[in-house]
Every structure is written in structure tokens, then in C-alpha cells.
Coordinates of C-alpha atoms and ligand atoms in Angstrom, one line a residue:
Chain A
X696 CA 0.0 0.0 0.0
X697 CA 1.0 3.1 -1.1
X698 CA 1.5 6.2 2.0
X699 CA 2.0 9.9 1.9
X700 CA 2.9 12.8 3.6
X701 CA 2.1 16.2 2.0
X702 CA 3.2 19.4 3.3
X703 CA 3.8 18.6 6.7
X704 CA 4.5 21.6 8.7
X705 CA 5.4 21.2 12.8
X706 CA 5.6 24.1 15.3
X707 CA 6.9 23.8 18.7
X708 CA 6.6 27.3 21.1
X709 CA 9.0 27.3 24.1
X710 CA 8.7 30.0 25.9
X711 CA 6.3 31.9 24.1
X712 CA 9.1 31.5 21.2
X713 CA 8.1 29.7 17.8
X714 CA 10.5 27.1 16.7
X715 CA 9.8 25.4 13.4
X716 CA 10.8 21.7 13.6
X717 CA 9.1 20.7 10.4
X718 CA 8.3 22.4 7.6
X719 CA 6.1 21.7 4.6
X720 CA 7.8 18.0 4.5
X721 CA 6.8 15.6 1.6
X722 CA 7.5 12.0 1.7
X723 CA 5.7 9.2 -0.1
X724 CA 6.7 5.3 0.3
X725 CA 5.0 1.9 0.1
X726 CA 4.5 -0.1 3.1
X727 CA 6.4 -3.0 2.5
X728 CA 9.5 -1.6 1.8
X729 CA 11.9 -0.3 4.4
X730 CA 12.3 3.9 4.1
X731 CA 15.0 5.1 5.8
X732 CA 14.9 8.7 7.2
X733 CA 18.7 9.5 8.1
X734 CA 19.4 13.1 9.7
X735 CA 21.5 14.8 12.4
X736 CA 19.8 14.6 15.9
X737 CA 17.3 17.4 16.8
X738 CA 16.2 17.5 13.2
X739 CA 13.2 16.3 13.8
X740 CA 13.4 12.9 13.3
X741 CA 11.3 11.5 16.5
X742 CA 8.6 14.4 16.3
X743 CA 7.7 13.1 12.7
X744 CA 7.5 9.4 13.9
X745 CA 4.9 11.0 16.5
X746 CA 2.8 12.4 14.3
X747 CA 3.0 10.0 12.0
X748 CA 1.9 7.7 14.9
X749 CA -0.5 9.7 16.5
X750 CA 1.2 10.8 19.3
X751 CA 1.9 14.2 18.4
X752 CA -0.3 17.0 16.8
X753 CA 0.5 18.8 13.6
X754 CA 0.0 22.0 12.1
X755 CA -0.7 21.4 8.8
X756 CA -0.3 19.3 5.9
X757 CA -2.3 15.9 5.1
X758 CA -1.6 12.9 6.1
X759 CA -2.2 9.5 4.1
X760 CA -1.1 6.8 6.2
X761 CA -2.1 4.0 7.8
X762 CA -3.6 4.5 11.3
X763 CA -4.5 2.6 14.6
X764 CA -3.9 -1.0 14.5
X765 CA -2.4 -1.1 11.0
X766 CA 0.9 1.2 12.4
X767 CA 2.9 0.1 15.1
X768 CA 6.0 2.2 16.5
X769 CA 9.5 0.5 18.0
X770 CA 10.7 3.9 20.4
X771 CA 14.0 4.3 20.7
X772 CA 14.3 2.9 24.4
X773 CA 12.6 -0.7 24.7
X774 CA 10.3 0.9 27.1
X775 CA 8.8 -2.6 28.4
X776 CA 6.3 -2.7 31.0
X777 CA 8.7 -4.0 33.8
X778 CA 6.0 -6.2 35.6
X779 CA 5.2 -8.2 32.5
X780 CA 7.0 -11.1 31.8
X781 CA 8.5 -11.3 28.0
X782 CA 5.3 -13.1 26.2
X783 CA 2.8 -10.6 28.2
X784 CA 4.8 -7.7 26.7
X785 CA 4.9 -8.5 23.2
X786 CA 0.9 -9.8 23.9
X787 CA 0.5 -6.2 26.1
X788 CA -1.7 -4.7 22.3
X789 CA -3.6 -7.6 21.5
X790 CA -7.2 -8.9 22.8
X791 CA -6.3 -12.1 25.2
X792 CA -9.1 -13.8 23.0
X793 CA -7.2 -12.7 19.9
X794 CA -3.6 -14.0 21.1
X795 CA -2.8 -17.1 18.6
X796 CA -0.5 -18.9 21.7
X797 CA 1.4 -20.3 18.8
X798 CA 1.9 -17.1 16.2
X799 CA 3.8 -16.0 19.5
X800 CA 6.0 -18.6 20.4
X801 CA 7.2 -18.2 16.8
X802 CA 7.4 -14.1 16.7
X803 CA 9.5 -15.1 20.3
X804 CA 11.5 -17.6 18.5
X805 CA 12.0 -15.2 15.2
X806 CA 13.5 -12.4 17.4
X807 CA 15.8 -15.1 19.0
X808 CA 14.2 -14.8 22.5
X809 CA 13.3 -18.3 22.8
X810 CA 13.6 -19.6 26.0
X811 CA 13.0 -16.4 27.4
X812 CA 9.2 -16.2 27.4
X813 CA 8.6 -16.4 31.0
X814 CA 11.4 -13.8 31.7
X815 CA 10.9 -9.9 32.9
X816 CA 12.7 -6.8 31.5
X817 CA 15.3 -6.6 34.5
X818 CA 16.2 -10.2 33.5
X819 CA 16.8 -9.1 29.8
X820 CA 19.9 -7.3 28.4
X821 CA 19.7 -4.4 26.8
X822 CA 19.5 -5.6 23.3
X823 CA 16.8 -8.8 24.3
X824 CA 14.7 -5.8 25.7
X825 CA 15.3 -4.3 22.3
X826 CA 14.2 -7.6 20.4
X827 CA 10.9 -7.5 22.4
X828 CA 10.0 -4.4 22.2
X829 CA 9.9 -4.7 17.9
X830 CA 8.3 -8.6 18.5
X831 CA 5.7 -6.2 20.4
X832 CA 5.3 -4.2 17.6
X833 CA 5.3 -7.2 15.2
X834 CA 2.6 -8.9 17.5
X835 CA -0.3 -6.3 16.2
X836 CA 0.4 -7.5 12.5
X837 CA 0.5 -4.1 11.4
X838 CA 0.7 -2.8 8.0
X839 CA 4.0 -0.7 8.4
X840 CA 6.2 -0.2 11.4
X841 CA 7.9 3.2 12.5
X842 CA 11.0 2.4 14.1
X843 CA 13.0 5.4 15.9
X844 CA 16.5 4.8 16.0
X845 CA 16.0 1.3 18.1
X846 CA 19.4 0.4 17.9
X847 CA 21.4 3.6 18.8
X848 CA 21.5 2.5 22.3
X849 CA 23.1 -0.8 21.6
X850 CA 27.1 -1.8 21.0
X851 CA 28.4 -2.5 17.7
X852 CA 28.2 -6.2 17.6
X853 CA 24.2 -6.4 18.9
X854 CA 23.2 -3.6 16.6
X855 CA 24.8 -5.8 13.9
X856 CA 23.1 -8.1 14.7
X857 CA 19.7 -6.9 14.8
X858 CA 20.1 -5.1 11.9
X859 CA 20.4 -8.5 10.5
X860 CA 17.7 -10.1 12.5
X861 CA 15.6 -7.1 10.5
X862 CA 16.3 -7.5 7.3
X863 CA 15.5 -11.3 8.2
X864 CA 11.9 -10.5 9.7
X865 CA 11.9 -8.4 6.5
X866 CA 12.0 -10.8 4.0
X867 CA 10.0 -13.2 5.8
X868 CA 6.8 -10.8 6.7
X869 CA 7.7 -8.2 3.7
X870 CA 6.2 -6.3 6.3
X871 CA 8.4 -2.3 5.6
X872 CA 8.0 0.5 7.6
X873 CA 10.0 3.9 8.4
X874 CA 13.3 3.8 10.0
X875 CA 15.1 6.3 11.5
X876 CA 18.9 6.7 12.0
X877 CA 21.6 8.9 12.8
X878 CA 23.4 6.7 11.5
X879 CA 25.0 6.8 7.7
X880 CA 25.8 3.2 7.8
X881 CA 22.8 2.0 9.3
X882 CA 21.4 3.9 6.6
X883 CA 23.0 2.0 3.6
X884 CA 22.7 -1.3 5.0
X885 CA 19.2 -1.6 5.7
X886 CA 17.4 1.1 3.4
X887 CA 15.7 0.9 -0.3
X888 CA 15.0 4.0 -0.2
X889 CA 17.1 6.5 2.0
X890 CA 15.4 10.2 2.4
X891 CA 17.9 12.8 4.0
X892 CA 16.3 14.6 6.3
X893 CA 17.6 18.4 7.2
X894 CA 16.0 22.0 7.7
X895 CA 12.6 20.4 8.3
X896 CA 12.4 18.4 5.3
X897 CA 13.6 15.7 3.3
X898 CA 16.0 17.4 1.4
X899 CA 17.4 14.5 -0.5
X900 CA 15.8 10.8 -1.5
X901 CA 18.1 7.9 -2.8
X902 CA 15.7 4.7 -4.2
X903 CA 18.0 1.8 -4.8
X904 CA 17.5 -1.9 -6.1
X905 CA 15.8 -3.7 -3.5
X906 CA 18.9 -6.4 -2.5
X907 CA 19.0 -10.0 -2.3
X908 CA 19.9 -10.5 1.2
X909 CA 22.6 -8.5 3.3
X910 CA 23.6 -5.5 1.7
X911 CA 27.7 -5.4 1.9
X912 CA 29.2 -1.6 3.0
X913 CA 32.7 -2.1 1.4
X914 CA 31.1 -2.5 -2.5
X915 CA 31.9 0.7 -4.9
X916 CA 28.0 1.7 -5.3
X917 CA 27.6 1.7 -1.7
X918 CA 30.8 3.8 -0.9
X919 CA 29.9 6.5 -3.8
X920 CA 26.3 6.2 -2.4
X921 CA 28.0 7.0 1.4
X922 CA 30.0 10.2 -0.5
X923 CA 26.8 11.4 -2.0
X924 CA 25.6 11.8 1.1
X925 CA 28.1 12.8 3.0
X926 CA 28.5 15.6 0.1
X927 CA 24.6 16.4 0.7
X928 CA 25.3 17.1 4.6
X929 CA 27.8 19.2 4.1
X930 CA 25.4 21.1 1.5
X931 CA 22.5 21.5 3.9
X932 CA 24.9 22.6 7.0
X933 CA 26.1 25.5 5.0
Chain B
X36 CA 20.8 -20.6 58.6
X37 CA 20.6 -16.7 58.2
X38 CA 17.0 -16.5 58.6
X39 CA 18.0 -18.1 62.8
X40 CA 20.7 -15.1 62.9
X41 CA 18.5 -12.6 61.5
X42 CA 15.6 -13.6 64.7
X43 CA 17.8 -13.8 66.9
X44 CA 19.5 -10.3 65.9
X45 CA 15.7 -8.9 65.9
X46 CA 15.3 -10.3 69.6
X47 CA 18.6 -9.1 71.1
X48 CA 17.8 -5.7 72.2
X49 CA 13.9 -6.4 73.0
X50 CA 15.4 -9.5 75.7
X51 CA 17.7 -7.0 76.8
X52 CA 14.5 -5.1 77.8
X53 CA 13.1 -7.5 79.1
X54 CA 16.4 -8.4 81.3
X55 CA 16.8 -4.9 82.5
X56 CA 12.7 -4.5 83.6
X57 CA 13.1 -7.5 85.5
X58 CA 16.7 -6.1 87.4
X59 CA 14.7 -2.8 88.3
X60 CA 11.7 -5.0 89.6
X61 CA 13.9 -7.3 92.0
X62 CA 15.4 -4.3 92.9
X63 CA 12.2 -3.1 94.4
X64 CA 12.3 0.4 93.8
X65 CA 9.0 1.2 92.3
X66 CA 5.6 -1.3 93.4
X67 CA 4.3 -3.6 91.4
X68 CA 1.3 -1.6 91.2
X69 CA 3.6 1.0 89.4
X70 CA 5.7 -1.8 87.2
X71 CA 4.7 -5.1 87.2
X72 CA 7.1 -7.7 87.2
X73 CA 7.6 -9.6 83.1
X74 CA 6.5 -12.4 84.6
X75 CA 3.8 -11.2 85.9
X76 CA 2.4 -9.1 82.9
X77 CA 3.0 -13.0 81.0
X78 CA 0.9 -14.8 83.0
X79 CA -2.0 -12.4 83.0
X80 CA -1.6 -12.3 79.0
X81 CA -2.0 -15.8 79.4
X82 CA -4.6 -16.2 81.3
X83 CA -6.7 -13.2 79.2
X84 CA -6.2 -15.1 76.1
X85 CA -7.1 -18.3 77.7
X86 CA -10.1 -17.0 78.8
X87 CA -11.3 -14.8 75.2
X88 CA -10.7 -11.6 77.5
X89 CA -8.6 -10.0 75.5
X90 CA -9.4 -11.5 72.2
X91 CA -12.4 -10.1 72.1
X92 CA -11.5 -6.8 72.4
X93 CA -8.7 -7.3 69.7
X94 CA -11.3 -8.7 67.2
X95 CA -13.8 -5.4 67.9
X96 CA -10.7 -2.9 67.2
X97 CA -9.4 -4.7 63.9
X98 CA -12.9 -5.1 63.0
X99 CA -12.8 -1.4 62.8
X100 CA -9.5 -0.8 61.7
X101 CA -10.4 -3.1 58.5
X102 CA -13.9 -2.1 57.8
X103 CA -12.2 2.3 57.9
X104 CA -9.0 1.4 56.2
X105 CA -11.3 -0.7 53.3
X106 CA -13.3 2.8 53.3
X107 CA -9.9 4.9 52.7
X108 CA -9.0 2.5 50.0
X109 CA -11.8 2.5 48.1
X110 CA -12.2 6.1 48.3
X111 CA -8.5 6.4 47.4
X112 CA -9.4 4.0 44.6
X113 CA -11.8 6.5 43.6
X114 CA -10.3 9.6 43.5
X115 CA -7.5 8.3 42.0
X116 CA -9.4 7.5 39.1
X117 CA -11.6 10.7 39.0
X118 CA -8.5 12.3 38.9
X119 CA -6.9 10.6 35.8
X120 CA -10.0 10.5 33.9
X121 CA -11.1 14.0 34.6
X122 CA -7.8 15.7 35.8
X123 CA -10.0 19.1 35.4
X124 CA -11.8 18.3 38.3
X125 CA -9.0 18.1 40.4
X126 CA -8.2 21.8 41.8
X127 CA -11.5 21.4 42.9
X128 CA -10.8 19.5 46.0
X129 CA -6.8 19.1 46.3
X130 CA -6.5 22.2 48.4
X131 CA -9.2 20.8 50.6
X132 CA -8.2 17.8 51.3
X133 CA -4.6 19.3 51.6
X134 CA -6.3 21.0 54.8
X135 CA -7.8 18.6 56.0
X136 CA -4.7 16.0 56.1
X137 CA -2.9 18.4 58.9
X138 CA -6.2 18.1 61.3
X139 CA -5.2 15.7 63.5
X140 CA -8.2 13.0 63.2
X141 CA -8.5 12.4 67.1
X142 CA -8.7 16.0 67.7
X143 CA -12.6 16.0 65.5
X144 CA -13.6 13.3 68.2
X145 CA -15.6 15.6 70.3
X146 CA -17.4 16.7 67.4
X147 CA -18.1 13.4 66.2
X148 CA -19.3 12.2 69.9
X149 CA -21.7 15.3 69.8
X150 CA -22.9 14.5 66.1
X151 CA -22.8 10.8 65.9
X152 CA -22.8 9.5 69.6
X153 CA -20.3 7.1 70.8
X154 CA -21.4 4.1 68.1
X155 CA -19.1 2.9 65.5
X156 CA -19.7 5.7 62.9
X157 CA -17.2 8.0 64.3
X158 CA -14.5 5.9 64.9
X159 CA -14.8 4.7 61.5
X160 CA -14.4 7.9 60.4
X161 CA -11.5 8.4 62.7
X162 CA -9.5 5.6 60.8
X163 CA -10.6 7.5 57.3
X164 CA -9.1 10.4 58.2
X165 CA -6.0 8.7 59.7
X166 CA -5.3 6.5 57.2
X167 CA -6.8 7.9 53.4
X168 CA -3.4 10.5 53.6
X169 CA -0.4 8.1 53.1
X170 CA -2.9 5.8 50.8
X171 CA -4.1 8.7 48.5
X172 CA -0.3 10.4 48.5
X173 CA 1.3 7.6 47.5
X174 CA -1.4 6.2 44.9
X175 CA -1.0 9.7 43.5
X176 CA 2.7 9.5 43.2
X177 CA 2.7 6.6 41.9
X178 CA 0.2 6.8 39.6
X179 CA 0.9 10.2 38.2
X180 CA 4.7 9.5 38.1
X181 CA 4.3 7.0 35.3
X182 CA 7.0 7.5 32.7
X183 CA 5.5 9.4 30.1
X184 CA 7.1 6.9 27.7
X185 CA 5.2 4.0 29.0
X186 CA 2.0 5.8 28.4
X187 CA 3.0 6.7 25.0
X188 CA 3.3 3.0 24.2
X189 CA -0.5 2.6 25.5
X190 CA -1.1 5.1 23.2
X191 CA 0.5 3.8 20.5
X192 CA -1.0 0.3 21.0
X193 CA -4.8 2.2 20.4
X194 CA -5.2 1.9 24.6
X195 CA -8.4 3.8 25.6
X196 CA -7.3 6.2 28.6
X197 CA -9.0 3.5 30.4
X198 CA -6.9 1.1 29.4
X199 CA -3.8 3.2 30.0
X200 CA -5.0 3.6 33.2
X201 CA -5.9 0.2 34.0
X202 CA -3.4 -1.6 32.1
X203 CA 0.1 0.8 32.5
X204 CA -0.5 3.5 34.9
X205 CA -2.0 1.1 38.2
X206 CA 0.5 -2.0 37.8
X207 CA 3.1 0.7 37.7
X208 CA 2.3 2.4 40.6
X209 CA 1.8 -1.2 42.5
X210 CA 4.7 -0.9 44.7
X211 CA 4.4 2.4 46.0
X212 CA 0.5 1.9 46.6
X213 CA 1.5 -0.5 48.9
X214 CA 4.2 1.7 50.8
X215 CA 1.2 3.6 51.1
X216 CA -0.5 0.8 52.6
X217 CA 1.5 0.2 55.1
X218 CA 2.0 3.2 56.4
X219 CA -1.6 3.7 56.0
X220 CA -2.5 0.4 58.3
X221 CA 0.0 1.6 60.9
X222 CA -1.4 5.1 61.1
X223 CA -5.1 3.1 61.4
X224 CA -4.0 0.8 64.0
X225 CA -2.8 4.1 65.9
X226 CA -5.6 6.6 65.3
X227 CA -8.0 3.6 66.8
X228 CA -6.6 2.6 69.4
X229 CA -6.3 6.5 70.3
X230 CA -10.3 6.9 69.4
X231 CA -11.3 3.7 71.8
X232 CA -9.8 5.5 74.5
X233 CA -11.7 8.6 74.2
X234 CA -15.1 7.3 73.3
X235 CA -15.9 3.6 73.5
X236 CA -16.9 0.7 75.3
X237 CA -14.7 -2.0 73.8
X238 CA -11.8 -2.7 72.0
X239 CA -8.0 -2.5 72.8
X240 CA -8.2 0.9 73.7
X241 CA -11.0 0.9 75.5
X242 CA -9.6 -2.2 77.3
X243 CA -6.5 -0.3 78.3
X244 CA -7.9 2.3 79.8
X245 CA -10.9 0.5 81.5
X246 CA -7.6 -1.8 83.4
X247 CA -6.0 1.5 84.7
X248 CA -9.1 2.8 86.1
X249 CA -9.1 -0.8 87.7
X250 CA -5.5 -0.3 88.4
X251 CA -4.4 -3.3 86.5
X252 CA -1.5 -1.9 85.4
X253 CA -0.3 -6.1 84.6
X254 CA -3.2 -5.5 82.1
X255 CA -2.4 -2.0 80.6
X256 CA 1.5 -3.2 79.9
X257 CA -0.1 -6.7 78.0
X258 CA -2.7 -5.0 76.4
X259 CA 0.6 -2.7 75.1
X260 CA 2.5 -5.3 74.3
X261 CA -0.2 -6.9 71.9
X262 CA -1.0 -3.7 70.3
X263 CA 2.6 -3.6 69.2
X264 CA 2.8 -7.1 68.1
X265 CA -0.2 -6.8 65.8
X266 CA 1.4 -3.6 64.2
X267 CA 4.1 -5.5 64.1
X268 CA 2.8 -8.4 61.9
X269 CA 0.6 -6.2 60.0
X270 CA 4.0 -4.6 58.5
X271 CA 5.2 -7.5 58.0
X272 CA 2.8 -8.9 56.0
X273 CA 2.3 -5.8 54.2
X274 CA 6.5 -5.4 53.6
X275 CA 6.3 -9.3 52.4
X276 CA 3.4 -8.2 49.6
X277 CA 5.2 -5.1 48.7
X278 CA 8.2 -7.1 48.0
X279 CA 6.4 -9.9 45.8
X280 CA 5.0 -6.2 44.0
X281 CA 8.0 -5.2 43.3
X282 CA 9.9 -8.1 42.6
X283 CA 10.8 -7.9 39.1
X284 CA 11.7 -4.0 39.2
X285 CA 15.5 -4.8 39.3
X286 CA 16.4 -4.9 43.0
X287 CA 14.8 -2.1 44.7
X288 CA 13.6 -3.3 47.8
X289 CA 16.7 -4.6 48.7
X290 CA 18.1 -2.2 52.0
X291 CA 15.3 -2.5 54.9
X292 CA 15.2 -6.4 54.1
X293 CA 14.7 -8.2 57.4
Ligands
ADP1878 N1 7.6 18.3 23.3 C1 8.4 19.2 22.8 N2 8.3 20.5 23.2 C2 9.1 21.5 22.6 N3 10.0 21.2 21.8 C3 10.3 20.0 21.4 C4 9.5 18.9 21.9 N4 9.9 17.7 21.3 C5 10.9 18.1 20.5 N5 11.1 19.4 20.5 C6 12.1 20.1 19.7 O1 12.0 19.7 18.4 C7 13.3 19.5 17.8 C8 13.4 18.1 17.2 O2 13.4 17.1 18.2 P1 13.4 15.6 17.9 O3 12.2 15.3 17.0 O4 13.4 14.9 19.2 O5 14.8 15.4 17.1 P2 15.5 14.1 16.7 O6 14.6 12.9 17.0 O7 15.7 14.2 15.2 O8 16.8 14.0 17.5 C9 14.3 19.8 18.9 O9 14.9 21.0 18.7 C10 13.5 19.8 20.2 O10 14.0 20.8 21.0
MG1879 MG1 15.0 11.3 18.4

């Protein structure tokens, strides 16, 4: 399914000051591929996720978008409820007479928490708490997931992989969504279609091939890709 | 093994009491009318349980003490809940009830005698008034202290504020509603005992004073004693259930362990 976000426009007053996070941003995807919004932090990045999601108010612009049970957001702390064991977190959206016992154990099993179901969050490590927070968002079967730089918190080696355990739940599900990095090379490896993001907008879009499987960093494309935006930062800061 | 060391550490100082009343009462130097001997109190604690004296008189005040402190709860329940559905309503009454939390409940007993007579109503009210403060406060705190970030995942599930409230914002505040509790039941336990002394014809408090007007001073020390045993186990109970609460919230309740 196809979304879009027309003219978007986001004011924030502090004290009795207008500052203008967003402004007239377009951005149009489909919802089963993965859009990656990459931008310096305090650009904006988590105010358009809230919006997007609901969570936030706008000032203008139209949204086209999927709504309620169809969108599902992964914040960018795990943010599990710390009395809930593992399988009532990831359960925590879903009617008890709607939760398919088995779809669970597999969702559980698919983020690599197996074993784990009957564990609570201060029995987790970070990036476990990080895997059940996105099987949470997986458990509501949305159409599209926003995801707000989930893995920022995490050391090299768990955010590697995760990023591959995405791309993994991507291919299975085809289930795409926004993501949102900081990150240039987070960026490369998991996005189709990477949208810079300075000044309020998206001031530059890349759409590449979809890829067979892992995408690899070190191949010439994706190293003049990396320049190209590189170049394009430099651009917007001056 | 530590669980022996730990009773016996909590019993040191109170049989060191117990040693040094009993030196003072061989000694001689006050009656027994004005300290009775331990052994003395003992027996007569003995013999009132024996006989459903004392018992009786315990059952009458906890009978209050629960049927008040259910009162503050669900009141406490209910205000809560007024105040995170309708949070406009609230200025209404905080200032109010912020008043009426530093009027010390037994000091209203007068009144109530002269408005309700000496029946159960006001000393049912007197256990309100003691114990809805340290319930409400710390149901408020702990309700309205949710992380904003847990809410926004209610939200972001399609939660109903009901639903937020019921299914993020009162398992979260669990462990500190049952500080407030506790502290709650021992302010109760107080405030009645206080009340039966004032204006009653039974209960521990009434029982207490009734002994020294029959100068059984044996009876007013037991009575004493009992009073602080049942606060006592009350706590512990209370501590025990606050601990299960809070158990998977990363070692919190780990200093005060006994
Ligand atoms: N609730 C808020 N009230 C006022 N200003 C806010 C609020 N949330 C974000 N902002 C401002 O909006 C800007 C963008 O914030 P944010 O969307 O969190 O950036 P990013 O996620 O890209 O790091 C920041 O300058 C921040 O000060
Ligand atoms: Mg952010």
C-alpha cells in the first residue's frame, strides 16, 4: 500500500518562542519496503514518527497513512512494561481472546528470545529488551512499522546483529515501515529508499534496487552512495 | 541458617529489655502496682487469652480498623481515578483535602461524639481520616509518576485512557501503593486505638484504659505489648506483599530487608 505525507508543517513554542521543527515535508513510500529517514539529531526525526503515529499534533499538511492498528512504532528505548514477563509484553496490544498462543512462540522464536518467554525486563539485556520491544510491535500485524533509531543504544556487535535479525523479519513478513537513523551506515545497509532529512524536510531521496539478502558496506556503489551523502550534509549545513 | 541469625539479631535488644525491667523489679524500687514484674504481665496475658478476655477486644478494634482502612481505600481508589479520567476536576478538591490532612483526626472526636454519639460511625471515620493520607499520596505519586514513555506505548497500542489507566498507569504504581499501605495500616492501627480510649466501650483501647481505672497496670503493659505485636505483623505482612509487588523491578527493595 502506497502512504504519503504532503506538506507537513510542525511548530513547537518554548517560551512563548516559535520554533519550526518541520516544515512543509513531503515523503511518499509503500509499506512493504523499508524507508530510511537519516538526519543529524534534533532535526526532527522523533517528532515526525509521533505524528506519524498519533502521538503528536500537527499544524498542517495531510496525512495519508495507515492509522491505529495497522501502524505500530519500536521507540528508541525498549520501554517494556517492567512487571510483564517477556510473552505478556509483546501480547501487552492484542485482545487475550485474539492471542494465537502459537503465532507468539514463533514471533519469540524469530526475534531469537526463545527460551526467554517467562522472563521480565530486569532479567533481559539491553538488546533482548530491544528484540521484544519490535516482537511487540510485530505482534499487532501491522501494516507498516515506524521504528526510531531502536538500535542507537546498543554496542556495535548487537546492533549488527539486529540489523540483521531485521532485514531477516523483512524478507520473511515483507512487512516495511519507516526507520530512523543517525546513522549513515545503518542507513546503507538496511534502506531501499534512504530520504535525508535536514532544515525540516527531506531534502534528499536515494531509491536503490531492493537487495538479495545482506547489503555489503565495502562495494563501490555503496561507498559513492556514502559520498553522496556525505557531500549532501555538508550542503544542507552551509 | 541466616534466617535463625536474622531472629535472633531482631530479639537481642527487645530481651535486653526484658532483662533490665526484670533487674529494676527485683530491685524493688517502684511497686508492682507502678511496674509489674515480666512475669507477671505474662501470665496475666496468658490467662486473658485463655479466657477470650482479650481476644475479644482485639477482634472489635481490627474489626474497625479493616472495615475504615477498606473505606480509605476504596475512596483512594476513587479519587484516584476521577483524577486521571477527569484531571480538570481536580483543583476542585486538592486544596481541601490538603487542609484537611494536617487536622489531626483524634482532635474531630468531640465533634463526632456530639454529632454521631459514641457508636461505631465515628471511629470509622476516625480511621478514614488517619489512614486515606499516606494511601491517596502515595497512589498519587505513583500513579501520576508513570513514565510518560510507558503511556505513549498505550497510546501507540490504540489503549483507551482507560486502558492506559488500567493496564500501564496502576501495575506501575503497585509498589508504591503499597508503601502507602503500610504506612496507612499503621497510622489506622494508631488513630483507633487512640479513638477507643476517648469514646468507646470495647476494643484494645477501651480495654487499656478501663484496666487503669481498675488499676491493673499487669493488664495495661499486656494490652501494650499486643497492640505492638499486631502492628508488628501487620508490617510484616504488608512489607512481604510489597516485595512480591515489586519483585521484578530490578532490586529495589533490597536495604530494609529483614
Ligand atoms: N515536546 C516538545 N516541546 C518542545 N520542543 C520539542 C518537543 N519535542 C521536541 N522538541 C524540539 O524539536 C526539535 C526536534 O526534536 P526531535 O524530533 O526529538 O529530534 P530528533 O529525534 O531528530 O533528534 C528539537 O529542537 C527539540 O527541542
Ligand atoms: Mg530522536
Amino acid at each position: 500500500m502506497k502512504y504519503e505525507i504532503k506538506n507537513l508543517t510542525k511548530n513547537f513554542i518554548i517560551n512563548g518562542r516559535t520554533h519550526e521543527v518541520i516544515r512543509n515535508l513531503n515523503l511518499s513510500g509503500d509499506t512493504d519496503e523499508i524507508t530510511v529517514i537519516l538526519g543529524k539529531s534534533g532535526c526532527g526525526k522523533t517528532t515526525l514518527l509521533k505524528i506519524l503515529c498519533g502521538l503528536e499534533s500537527h499544524d498542517s499538511g495531510e496525512l495519508i497513512f495507515p492509522k491505529g492498528k495497522n501502524l505500530s512504532m519500536v521507540f528508541q528505548e525498549p520501554r517494556l512494561m517492567p512487571w510483564l514477563n517477556t510473552f505478556k509484553n509483546i501480547t501487552l496490544g492484542l485482545e487475550k481472546s485474539d492471542i494465537d498462543k502459537n503465532k507468539i512462540l514463533s514471533l519469540i522464536e524469530l526475534v531469537g528470545l526463545k527460551g526467554f518467554e517467562e522472563a521480565f525486563p530486569s532479567q533481559l539485556s539491553g538488546g533482548m529488551q530491544h528484540r521484544a520491544a519490535l516482537a511487540r510491535a510485530l505482534a499487532c500485524e501491522p501494516e507498516m512499522i515506524l521504528m526510531d533509531e531502536p538500535f542507537s543504544a546498543l554496542d556495535y556487535f548487537t546492533r549488527a546483529a539486529m540489523q540483521k535479525e531485521l532485514l531477516l523479519i523483512h524478507e520473511k513478513t515483507r512487512m516495511g515501515g519507516i526507520f530512523v537513523t543517525h546513522n549513515i551506515d545503518e542507513a546503507l545497509l538496511l534502506g531501499d529508499h534512504i530520504c535525508i532529512m535536514a532544515d525540516g524536510k527531506i531534502s534528499h531521496e536515494i531509491f536503490r534496487e531492493p537487495s538479495e539478502g545482506m547489503r555489503d558496506l565495502l562495494d563501490e556503489k555503496t561507498i559513492a552512495l556514502k559520498q553522496t551523502i556525505l557531500s549532501e550534509f555538508e550542503r544542507t549545513i552551509q | 541458617m541466616k534466617v535463625y541469625k536474622n531472629i535472633l539479631k531482631a530479639l537481642a535488644v527487645p530481651a535486653a529489655i526484658l532483662l533490665l525491667w526484670w533487674l529494676i523489679c527485683r530491685t524493688g524500687i517502684w511497686s508492682s502496682y507502678v511496674l509489674p514484674s515480666p512475669g507477671k504481665v505474662f501470665f496475666t496475658l496468658v490467662n486473658m487469652l485463655g479466657s477470650g478476655e482479650l481476644s475479644t477486644h482485639i477482634l472489635i478494634s481490627l474489626r474497625r480498623v479493616c472495615i475504615g482502612f477498606s473505606v480509605s481505600c476504596i475512596l483512594t481508589f476513587i479519587l484516584t481515578v476521577a483524577a486521571a479520567l477527569f484531571p480538570k476536576a481536580v483543583p476542585f478538591y486538592s486544596h481541601l483535602l490538603n487542609a484537611v490532612r494536617h487536622i489531626p483526626p483524634i482532635s474531630l472526636i468531640p465533634l463526632f461524639i456530639l454529632w454521631f454519639g459514641i457508636g461505631e460511625l465515628p471511629k470509622i471515620i476516625v480511621i478514614v481520616l488517619a489512614s486515606i493520607f499516606p494511601v491517596l499520596l502515595n497512589t498519587e505519586s505513583g500513579i501520576f509518576g508513570c513514565d510518560e514513555g510507558l503511556i505513549e506505548v498505550g497510546k501507540m497500542l490504540g489503549f483507551s485512557k482507560s486502558r492506559i489507566f488500567f493496564r500501564i498507569m496502576l501495575p506501575n504504581a503497585a509498589p508504591g501503593i503499597l508503601v502507602g499501605i503500610r504506612l496507612g495500616l499503621g497510622y489506622a492501627w494508631r488513630a483507633i486505638v487512640g479513638a477507643e480510649m476517648i469514646a468507646a466501650t470495647a476494643g484494645i483501647g477501651y480495654f487499656i484504659l478501663d484496666s487503669q481505672t481498675l488499676s491493673r497496670t499487669d493488664k495495661v503493659i499486656a494490652g501494650i505489648i499486643v497492640i505492638g505485636l499486631i502492628g508488628l505483623i501487620t508490617d510484616r505482612l504488608c512489607f512481604l506483599l510489597e516485595k512480591y509487588a515489586s519483585r521484578n523491578r530490578g532490586g529495589k527493595v533490597k536495604n530494609g530487608e529483614v
